[in-house]
Tab-separated table of C-alpha atoms and ligand atoms in Angstrom:
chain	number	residue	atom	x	y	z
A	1	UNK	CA	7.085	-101.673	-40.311
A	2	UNK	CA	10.466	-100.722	-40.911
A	3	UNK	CA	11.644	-97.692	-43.184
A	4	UNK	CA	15.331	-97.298	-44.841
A	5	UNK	CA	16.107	-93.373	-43.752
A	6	UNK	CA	18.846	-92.231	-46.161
A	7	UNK	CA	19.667	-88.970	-45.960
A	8	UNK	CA	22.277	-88.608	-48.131
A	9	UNK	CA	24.182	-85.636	-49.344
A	10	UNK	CA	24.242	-81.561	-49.741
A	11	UNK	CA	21.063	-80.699	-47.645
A	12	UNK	CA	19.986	-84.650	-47.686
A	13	UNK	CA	20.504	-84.862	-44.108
A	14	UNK	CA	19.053	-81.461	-43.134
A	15	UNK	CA	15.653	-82.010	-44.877
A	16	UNK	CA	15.400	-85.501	-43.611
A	17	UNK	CA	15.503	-84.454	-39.994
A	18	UNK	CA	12.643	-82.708	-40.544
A	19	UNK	CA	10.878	-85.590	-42.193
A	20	UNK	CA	11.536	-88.243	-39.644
A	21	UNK	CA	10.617	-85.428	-36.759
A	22	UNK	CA	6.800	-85.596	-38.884
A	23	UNK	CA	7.033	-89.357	-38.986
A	24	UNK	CA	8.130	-89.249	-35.010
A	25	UNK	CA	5.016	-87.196	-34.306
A	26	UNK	CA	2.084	-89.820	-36.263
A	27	UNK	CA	2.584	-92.339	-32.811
A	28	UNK	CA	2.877	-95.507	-35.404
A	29	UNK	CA	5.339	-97.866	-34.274
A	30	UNK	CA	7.544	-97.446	-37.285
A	31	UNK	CA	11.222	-99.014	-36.750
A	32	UNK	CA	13.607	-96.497	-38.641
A	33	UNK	CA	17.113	-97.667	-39.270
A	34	UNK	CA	19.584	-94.875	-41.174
A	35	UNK	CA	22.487	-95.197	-43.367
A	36	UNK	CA	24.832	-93.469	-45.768
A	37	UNK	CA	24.458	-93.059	-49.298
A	38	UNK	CA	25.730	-91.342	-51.983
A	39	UNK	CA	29.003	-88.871	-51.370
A	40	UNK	CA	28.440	-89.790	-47.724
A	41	UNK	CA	28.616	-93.912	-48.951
A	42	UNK	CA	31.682	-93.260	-50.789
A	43	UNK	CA	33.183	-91.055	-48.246
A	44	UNK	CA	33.132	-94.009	-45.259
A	45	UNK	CA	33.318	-96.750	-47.532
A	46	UNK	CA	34.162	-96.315	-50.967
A	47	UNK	CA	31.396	-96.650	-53.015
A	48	UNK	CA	27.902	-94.597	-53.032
A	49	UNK	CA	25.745	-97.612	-51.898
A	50	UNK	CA	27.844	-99.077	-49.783
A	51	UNK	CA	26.625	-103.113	-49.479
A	52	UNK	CA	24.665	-102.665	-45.662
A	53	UNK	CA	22.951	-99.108	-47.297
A	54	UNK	CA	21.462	-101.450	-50.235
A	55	UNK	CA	20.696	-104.505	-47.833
A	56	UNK	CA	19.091	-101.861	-45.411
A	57	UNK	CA	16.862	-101.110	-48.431
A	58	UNK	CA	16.005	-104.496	-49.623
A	59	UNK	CA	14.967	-105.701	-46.370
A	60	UNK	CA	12.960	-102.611	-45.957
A	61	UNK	CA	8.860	-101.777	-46.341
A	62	UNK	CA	9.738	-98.777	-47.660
A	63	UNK	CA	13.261	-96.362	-48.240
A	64	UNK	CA	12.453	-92.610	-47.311
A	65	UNK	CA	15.817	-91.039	-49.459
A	66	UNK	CA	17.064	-87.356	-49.203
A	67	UNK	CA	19.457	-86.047	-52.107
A	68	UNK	CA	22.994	-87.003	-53.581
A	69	UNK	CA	25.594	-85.358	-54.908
A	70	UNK	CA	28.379	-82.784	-54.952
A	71	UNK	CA	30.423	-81.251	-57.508
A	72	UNK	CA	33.509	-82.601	-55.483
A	73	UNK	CA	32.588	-86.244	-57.351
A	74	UNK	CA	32.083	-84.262	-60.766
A	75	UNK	CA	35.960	-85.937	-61.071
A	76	UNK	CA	35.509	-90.110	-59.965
A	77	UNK	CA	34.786	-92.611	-62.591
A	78	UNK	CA	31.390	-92.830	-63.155
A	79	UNK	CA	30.307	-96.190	-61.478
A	80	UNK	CA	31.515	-93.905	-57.977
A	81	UNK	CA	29.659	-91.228	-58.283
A	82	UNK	CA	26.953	-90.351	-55.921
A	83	UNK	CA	24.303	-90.540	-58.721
A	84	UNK	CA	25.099	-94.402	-59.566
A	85	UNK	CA	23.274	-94.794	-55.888
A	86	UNK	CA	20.170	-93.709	-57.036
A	87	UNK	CA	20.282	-95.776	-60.370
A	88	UNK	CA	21.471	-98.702	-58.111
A	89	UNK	CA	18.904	-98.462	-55.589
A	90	UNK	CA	16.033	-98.174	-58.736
A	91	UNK	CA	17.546	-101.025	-60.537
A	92	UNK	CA	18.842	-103.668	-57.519
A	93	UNK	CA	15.237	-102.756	-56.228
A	94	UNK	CA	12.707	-103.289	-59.651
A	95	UNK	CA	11.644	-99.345	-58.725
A	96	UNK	CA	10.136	-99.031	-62.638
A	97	UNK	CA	7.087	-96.537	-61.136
A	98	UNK	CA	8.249	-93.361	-60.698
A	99	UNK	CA	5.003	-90.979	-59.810
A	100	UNK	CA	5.789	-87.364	-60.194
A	101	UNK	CA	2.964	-85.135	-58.810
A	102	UNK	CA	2.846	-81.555	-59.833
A	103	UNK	CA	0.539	-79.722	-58.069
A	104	UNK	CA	0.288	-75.825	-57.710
A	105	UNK	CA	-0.339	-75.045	-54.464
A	106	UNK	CA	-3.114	-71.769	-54.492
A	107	UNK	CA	-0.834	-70.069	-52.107
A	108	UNK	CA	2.065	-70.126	-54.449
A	109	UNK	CA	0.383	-69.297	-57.746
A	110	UNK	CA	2.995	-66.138	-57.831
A	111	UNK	CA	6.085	-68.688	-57.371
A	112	UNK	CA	5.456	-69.964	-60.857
A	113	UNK	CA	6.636	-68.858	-64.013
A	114	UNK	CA	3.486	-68.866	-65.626
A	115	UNK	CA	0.316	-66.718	-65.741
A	116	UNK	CA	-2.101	-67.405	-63.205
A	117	UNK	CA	-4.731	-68.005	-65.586
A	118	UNK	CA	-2.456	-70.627	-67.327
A	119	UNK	CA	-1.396	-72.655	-64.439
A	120	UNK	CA	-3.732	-72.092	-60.903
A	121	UNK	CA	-5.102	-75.417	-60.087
A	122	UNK	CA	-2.477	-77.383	-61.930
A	123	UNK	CA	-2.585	-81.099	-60.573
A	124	UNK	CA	-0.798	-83.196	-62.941
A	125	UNK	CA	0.941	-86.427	-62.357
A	126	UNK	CA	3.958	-88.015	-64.518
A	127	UNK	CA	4.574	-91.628	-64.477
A	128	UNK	CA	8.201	-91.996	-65.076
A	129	UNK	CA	9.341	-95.669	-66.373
A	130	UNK	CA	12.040	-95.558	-64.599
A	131	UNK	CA	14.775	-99.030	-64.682
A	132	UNK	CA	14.553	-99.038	-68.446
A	133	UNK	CA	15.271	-97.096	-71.826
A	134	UNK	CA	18.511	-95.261	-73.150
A	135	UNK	CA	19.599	-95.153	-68.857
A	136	UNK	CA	20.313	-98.639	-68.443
A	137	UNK	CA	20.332	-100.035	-72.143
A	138	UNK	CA	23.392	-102.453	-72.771
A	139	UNK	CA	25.758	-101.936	-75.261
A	140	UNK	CA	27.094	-98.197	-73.893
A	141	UNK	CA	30.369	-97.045	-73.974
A	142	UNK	CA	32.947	-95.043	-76.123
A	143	UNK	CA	34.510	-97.372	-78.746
A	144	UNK	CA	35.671	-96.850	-82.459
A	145	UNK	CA	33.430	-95.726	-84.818
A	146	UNK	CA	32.280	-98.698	-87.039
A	147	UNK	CA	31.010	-96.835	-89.639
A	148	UNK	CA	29.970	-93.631	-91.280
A	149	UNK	CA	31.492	-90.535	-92.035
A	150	UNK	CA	33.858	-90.305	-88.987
A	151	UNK	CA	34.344	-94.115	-89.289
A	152	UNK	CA	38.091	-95.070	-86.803
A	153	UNK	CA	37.156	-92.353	-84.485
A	154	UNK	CA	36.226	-92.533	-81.066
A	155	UNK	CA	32.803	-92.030	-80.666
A	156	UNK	CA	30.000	-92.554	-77.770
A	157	UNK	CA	26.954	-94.523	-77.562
A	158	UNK	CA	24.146	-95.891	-75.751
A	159	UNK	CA	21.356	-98.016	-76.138
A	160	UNK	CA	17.757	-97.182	-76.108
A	161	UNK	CA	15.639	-100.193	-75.561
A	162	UNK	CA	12.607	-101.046	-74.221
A	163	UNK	CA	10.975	-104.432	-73.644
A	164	UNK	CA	7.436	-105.140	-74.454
A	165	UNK	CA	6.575	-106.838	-70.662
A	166	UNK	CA	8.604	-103.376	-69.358
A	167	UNK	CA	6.076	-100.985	-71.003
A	168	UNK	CA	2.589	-103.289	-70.516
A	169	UNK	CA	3.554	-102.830	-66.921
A	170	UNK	CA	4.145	-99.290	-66.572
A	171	UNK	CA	1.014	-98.728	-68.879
A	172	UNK	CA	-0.891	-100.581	-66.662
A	173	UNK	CA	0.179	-97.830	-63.831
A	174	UNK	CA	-0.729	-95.343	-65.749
A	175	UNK	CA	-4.086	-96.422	-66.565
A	176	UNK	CA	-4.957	-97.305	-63.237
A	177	UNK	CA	-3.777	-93.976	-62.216
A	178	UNK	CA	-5.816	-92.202	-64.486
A	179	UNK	CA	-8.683	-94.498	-63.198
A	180	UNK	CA	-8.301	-92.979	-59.839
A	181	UNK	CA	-8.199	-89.457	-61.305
A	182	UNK	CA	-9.893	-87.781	-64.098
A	183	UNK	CA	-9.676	-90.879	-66.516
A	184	UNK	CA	-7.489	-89.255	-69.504
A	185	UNK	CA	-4.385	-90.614	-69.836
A	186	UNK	CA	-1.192	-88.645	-72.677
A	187	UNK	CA	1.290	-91.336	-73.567
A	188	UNK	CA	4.340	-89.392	-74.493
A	189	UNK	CA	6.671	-90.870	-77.085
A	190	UNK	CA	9.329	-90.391	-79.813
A	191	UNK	CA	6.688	-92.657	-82.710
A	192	UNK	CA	7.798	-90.013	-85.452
A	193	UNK	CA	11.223	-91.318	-85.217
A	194	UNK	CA	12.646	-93.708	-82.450
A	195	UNK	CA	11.557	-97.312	-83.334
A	196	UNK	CA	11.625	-98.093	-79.684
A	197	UNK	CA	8.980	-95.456	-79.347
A	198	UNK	CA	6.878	-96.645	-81.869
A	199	UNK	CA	6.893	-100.044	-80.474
A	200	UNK	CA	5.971	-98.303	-77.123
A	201	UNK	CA	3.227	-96.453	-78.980
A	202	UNK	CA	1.532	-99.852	-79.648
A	203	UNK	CA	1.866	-101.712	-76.739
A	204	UNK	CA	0.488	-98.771	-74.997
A	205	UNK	CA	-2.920	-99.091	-77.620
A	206	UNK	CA	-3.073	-102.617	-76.822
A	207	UNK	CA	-2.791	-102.302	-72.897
A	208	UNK	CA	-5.871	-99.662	-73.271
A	209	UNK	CA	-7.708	-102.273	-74.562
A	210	UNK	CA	-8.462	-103.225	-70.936
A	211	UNK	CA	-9.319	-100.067	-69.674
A	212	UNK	CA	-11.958	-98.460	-71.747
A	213	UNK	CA	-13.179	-96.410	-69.379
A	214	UNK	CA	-10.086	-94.078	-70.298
A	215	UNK	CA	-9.445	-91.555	-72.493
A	216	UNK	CA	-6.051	-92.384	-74.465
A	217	UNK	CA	-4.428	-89.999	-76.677
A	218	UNK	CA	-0.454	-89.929	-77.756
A	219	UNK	CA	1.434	-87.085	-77.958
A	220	UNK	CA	5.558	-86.858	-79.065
A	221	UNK	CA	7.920	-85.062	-76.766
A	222	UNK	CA	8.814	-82.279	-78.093
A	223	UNK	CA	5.283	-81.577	-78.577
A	224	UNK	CA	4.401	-82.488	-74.788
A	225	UNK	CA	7.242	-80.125	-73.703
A	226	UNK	CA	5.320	-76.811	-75.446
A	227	UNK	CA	1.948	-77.937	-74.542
A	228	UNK	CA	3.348	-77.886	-70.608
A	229	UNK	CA	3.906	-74.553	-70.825
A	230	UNK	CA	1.323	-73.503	-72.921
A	231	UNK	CA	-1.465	-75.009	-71.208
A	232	UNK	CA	-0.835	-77.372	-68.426
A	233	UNK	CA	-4.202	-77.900	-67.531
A	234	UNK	CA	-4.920	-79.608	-70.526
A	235	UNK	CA	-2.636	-82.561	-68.845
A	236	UNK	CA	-3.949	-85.038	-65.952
A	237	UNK	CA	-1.911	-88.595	-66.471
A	238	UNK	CA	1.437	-89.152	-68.042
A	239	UNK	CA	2.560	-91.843	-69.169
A	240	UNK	CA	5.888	-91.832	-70.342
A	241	UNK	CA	9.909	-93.109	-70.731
A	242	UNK	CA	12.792	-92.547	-68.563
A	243	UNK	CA	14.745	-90.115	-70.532
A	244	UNK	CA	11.695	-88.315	-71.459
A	245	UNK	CA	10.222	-88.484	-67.980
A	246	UNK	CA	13.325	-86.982	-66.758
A	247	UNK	CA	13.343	-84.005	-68.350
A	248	UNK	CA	9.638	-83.267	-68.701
A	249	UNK	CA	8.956	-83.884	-65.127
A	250	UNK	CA	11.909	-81.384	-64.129
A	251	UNK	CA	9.720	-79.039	-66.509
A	252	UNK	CA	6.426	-79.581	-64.761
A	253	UNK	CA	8.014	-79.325	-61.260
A	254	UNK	CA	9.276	-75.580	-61.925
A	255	UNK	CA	5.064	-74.349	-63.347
A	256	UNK	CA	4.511	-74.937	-59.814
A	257	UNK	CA	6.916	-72.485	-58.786
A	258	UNK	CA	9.174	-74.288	-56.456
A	259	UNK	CA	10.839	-77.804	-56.667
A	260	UNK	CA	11.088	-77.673	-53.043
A	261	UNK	CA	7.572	-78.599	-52.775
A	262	UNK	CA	7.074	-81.537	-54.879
A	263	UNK	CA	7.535	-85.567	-53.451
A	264	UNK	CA	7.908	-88.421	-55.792
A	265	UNK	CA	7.209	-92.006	-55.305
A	266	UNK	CA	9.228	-94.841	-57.087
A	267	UNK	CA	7.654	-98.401	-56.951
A	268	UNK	CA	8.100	-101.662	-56.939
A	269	UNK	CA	5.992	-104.892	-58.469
A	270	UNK	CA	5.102	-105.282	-54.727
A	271	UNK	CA	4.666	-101.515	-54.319
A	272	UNK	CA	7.667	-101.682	-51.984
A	273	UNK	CA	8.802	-97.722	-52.557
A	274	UNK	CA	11.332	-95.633	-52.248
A	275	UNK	CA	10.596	-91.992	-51.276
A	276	UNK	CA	12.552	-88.587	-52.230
A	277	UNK	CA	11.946	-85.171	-52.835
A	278	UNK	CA	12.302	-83.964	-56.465
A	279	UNK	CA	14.953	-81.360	-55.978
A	280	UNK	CA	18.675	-82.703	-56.060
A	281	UNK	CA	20.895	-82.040	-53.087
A	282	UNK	CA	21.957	-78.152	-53.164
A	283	UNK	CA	25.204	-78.326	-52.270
A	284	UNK	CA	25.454	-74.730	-52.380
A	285	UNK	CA	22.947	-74.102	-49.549
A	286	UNK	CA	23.797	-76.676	-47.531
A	287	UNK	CA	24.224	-76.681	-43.673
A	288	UNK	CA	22.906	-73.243	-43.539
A	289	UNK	CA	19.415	-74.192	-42.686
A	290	UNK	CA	17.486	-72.519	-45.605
A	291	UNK	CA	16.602	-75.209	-47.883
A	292	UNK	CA	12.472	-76.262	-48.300
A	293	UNK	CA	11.844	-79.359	-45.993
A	294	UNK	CA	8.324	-79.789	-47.385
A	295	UNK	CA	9.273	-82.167	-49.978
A	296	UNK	CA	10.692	-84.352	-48.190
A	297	UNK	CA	8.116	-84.047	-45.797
A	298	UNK	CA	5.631	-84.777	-48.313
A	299	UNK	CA	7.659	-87.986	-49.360
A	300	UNK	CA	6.996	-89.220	-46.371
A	301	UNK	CA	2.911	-88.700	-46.677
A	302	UNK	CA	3.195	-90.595	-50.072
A	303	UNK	CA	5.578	-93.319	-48.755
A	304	UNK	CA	2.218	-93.788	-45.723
A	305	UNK	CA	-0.015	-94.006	-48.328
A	306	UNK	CA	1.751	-96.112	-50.853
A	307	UNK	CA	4.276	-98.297	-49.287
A	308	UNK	CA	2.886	-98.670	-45.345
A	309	UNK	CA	-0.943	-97.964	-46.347
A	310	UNK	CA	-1.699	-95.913	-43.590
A	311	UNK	CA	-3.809	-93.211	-45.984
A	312	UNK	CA	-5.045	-91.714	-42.687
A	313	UNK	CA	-1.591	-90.270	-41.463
A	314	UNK	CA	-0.975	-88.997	-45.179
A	315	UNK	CA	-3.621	-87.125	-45.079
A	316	UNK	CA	-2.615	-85.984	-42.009
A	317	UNK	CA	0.703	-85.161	-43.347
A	318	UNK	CA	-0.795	-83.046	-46.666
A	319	UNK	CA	-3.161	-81.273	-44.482
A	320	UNK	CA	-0.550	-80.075	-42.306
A	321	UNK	CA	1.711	-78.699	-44.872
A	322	UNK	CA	-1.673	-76.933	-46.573
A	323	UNK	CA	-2.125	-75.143	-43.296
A	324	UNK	CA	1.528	-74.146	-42.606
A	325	UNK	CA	1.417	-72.815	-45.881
A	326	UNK	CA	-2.252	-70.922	-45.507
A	327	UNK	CA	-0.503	-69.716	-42.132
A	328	UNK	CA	1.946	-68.189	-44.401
A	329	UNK	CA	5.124	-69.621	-43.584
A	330	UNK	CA	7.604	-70.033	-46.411
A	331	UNK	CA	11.012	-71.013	-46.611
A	332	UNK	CA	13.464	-68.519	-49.461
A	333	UNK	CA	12.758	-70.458	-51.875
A	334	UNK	CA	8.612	-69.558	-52.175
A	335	UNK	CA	8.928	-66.637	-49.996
A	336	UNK	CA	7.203	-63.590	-51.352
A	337	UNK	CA	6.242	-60.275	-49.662
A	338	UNK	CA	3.629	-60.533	-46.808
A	339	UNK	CA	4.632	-63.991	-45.779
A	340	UNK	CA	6.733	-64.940	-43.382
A	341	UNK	CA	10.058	-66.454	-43.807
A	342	UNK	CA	11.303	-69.348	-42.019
A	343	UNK	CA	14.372	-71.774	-41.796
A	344	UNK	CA	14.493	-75.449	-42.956
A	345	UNK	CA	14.056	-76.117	-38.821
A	346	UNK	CA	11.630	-73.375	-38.066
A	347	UNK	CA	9.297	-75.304	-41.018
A	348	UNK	CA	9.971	-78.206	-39.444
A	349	UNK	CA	8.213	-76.933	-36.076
A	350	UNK	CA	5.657	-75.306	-38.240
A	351	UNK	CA	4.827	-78.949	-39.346
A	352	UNK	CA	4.919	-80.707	-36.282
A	353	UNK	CA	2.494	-77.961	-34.770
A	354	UNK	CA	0.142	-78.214	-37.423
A	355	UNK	CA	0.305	-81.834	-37.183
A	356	UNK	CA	-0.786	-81.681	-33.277
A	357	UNK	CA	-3.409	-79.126	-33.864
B	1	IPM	C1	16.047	-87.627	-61.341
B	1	IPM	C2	17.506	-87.282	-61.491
B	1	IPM	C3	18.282	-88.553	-61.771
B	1	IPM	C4	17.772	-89.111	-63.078
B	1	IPM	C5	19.817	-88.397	-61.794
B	1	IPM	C6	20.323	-87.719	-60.544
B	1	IPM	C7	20.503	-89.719	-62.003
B	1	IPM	O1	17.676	-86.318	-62.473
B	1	IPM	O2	15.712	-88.423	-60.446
B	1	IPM	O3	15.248	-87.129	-62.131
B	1	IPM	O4	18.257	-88.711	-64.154
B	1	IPM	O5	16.895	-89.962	-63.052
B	2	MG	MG1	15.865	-85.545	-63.268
């Protein structure tokens, strides 16, 4: 089995050594092969996915990515900048599943924003559409304005679009996900005023024909954004559009207190995946051996079960970070009084010690 390590920038490469030392420990016979992405793909070769990164990934089981990006690319046309990597990768690969977990770990319940009450237990999961929508829609661009009140001027636009075979398939993920879980299943949409959420709304009725055993129910955005804060637990599946998956899933990471925690799967119609912590690439901390490893480490459990079905060693994996955490180590980012803080290697060891226990 052979996984695509891509490290990446900011603390991409940091956290990743810590992943692969997890993966190192599990005795599979896993053939790794790394390679630069991102700043680091522009930097050696001028562009963020350099042509062997991307054919690295294609030939791949499964792509175990880091972060990208740096404010020093704020400046390069956009089709350079580190984040046109990650939209490559998603789109050259067919990555439309993106599964956002959210889960509150009980150790952390003080990490989060919200009242205990409101959010311990919290085990949610977003299901991002993710090579579709407003992100990759054709026409974009800035042109003149056609028409309307500030006809002749320049003006931006995109394209939000969204074809009926794109959402039956990512409905079908979220079904079968809620299947697996507590069978209730929030579609979140735009209905009240986007026609290409309305038209989502109804294919995602139809698709449920098929899967009575859950419970449906629809829900606009701006709705679904209060009701996360107000009362999470009210949530299990979501179902939902790029744009809005974006930002709603960056919501429902920070209720569990710390981004640093949280993995995310993206997959493929052959559930060929690529693997990356939630949090972006912290330039700000990196190379000073701080930043949370336990995403990425927790990446890599999903990418075992997912991608290289070996549930066995994820579980392995998940139990190991529950004890490091019940052992009370914590990187800054979670630490809190009592506990004892530790550097992105030091959780590392943590980790690999659990993992031989
Ligand atoms: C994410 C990120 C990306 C996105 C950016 C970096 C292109 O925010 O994975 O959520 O918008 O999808
Ligand atoms: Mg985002």
């Amino acid at each position: 089995m052979k996984i695509a390590i891509l490290p990446g920038d900011g603390i991409g490469p940091e956290i990743m050594e810590q992943a692969v030392r997890v993966l190192n420990c599990l005795d599979e016979p896993f053939e790794m092969e790394t390679a630069l992405v991102g700043g680091a793909g522009y930097e050696a070769h001028g562009h963020p996915l350099p042509d062997a990164t991307l054919a690295l990934a294609k030939a791949a089981d499964a792509i175990l990515f880091g972060a990208v990006g740096d404010w020093k690319y704020d400046k390069l046309e956009r089709s350079l900048r580190p984040e046109q990597a990650l939209l490559g990768l998603r789109k050259q690969l067919g990555l439309f599943a993106n599964l956002r977990p959210a889960i509150l770990y009980p150790e952390l319940v003080g990490a989060s924003s919200l009242k205990p009450e409101i959010v311990s237990g919290l085990d949610i999961l977003i299901v991002r559409e993710l090579t579709g929508d407003i992100y990759f829609g054709q026409p974009r661009g800035v042109r003149s304005a056609p028409d309307g009140q500030f006809k002749g001027q320049r003006e931006g636009f995109d394209t939000m679009r969204y074809a009926e075979g794109e959402i039956r398939r990512i409905a079908h993920v979220g079904f079968q996900a809620a299947q697996k879980r507590s069978k209730r299943l929030t579609s979140v949409d735009k209905a009240n005023v986007l026609e290409t959420f309305q038209f989502w709304r109804d294919i995602v009725t139809e698709v449920h024909k098929e899967y009575q055993d859950v419970a449906l129910d629809h829900m606009y955005v701006d709705n679904a954004a209060m009701q996360l804060v107000r009362a999470p637990k009210n949530f299990d599946v979501i179902v939902t559009g790029n744009m809005f998956g974006d930002i709603l899933s960056d919501e429902a990471a920070m209720l569990t207190g710390s981004i640093g925690m949280l993995p995310s799967a993206s997959l493929n119609e052959r559930n060929q995946g690529m693997y990356e912590p939630s949090h972006g690439s912290a330039p700000d901390i990196a190379g000073k051996d701080i930043a949370n490893p336990l995403a990425t480490i927790l990446s890599a459990a999903m990418m075992l079960r997912y991608s290289l079905n070996k549930p066995k060693q994820a579980d392995r994996i998940e139990t190991a970070v529950k004890k490091v955490l019940t052992q009370g180590f914590r990187t800054v980012d979670i630490h809190e009084a009592g506990t004892t803080r530790v550097g992105t290697r030091e959780m590392g060891d943590a980790v690999v010690k659990a993992l031989a226990a």
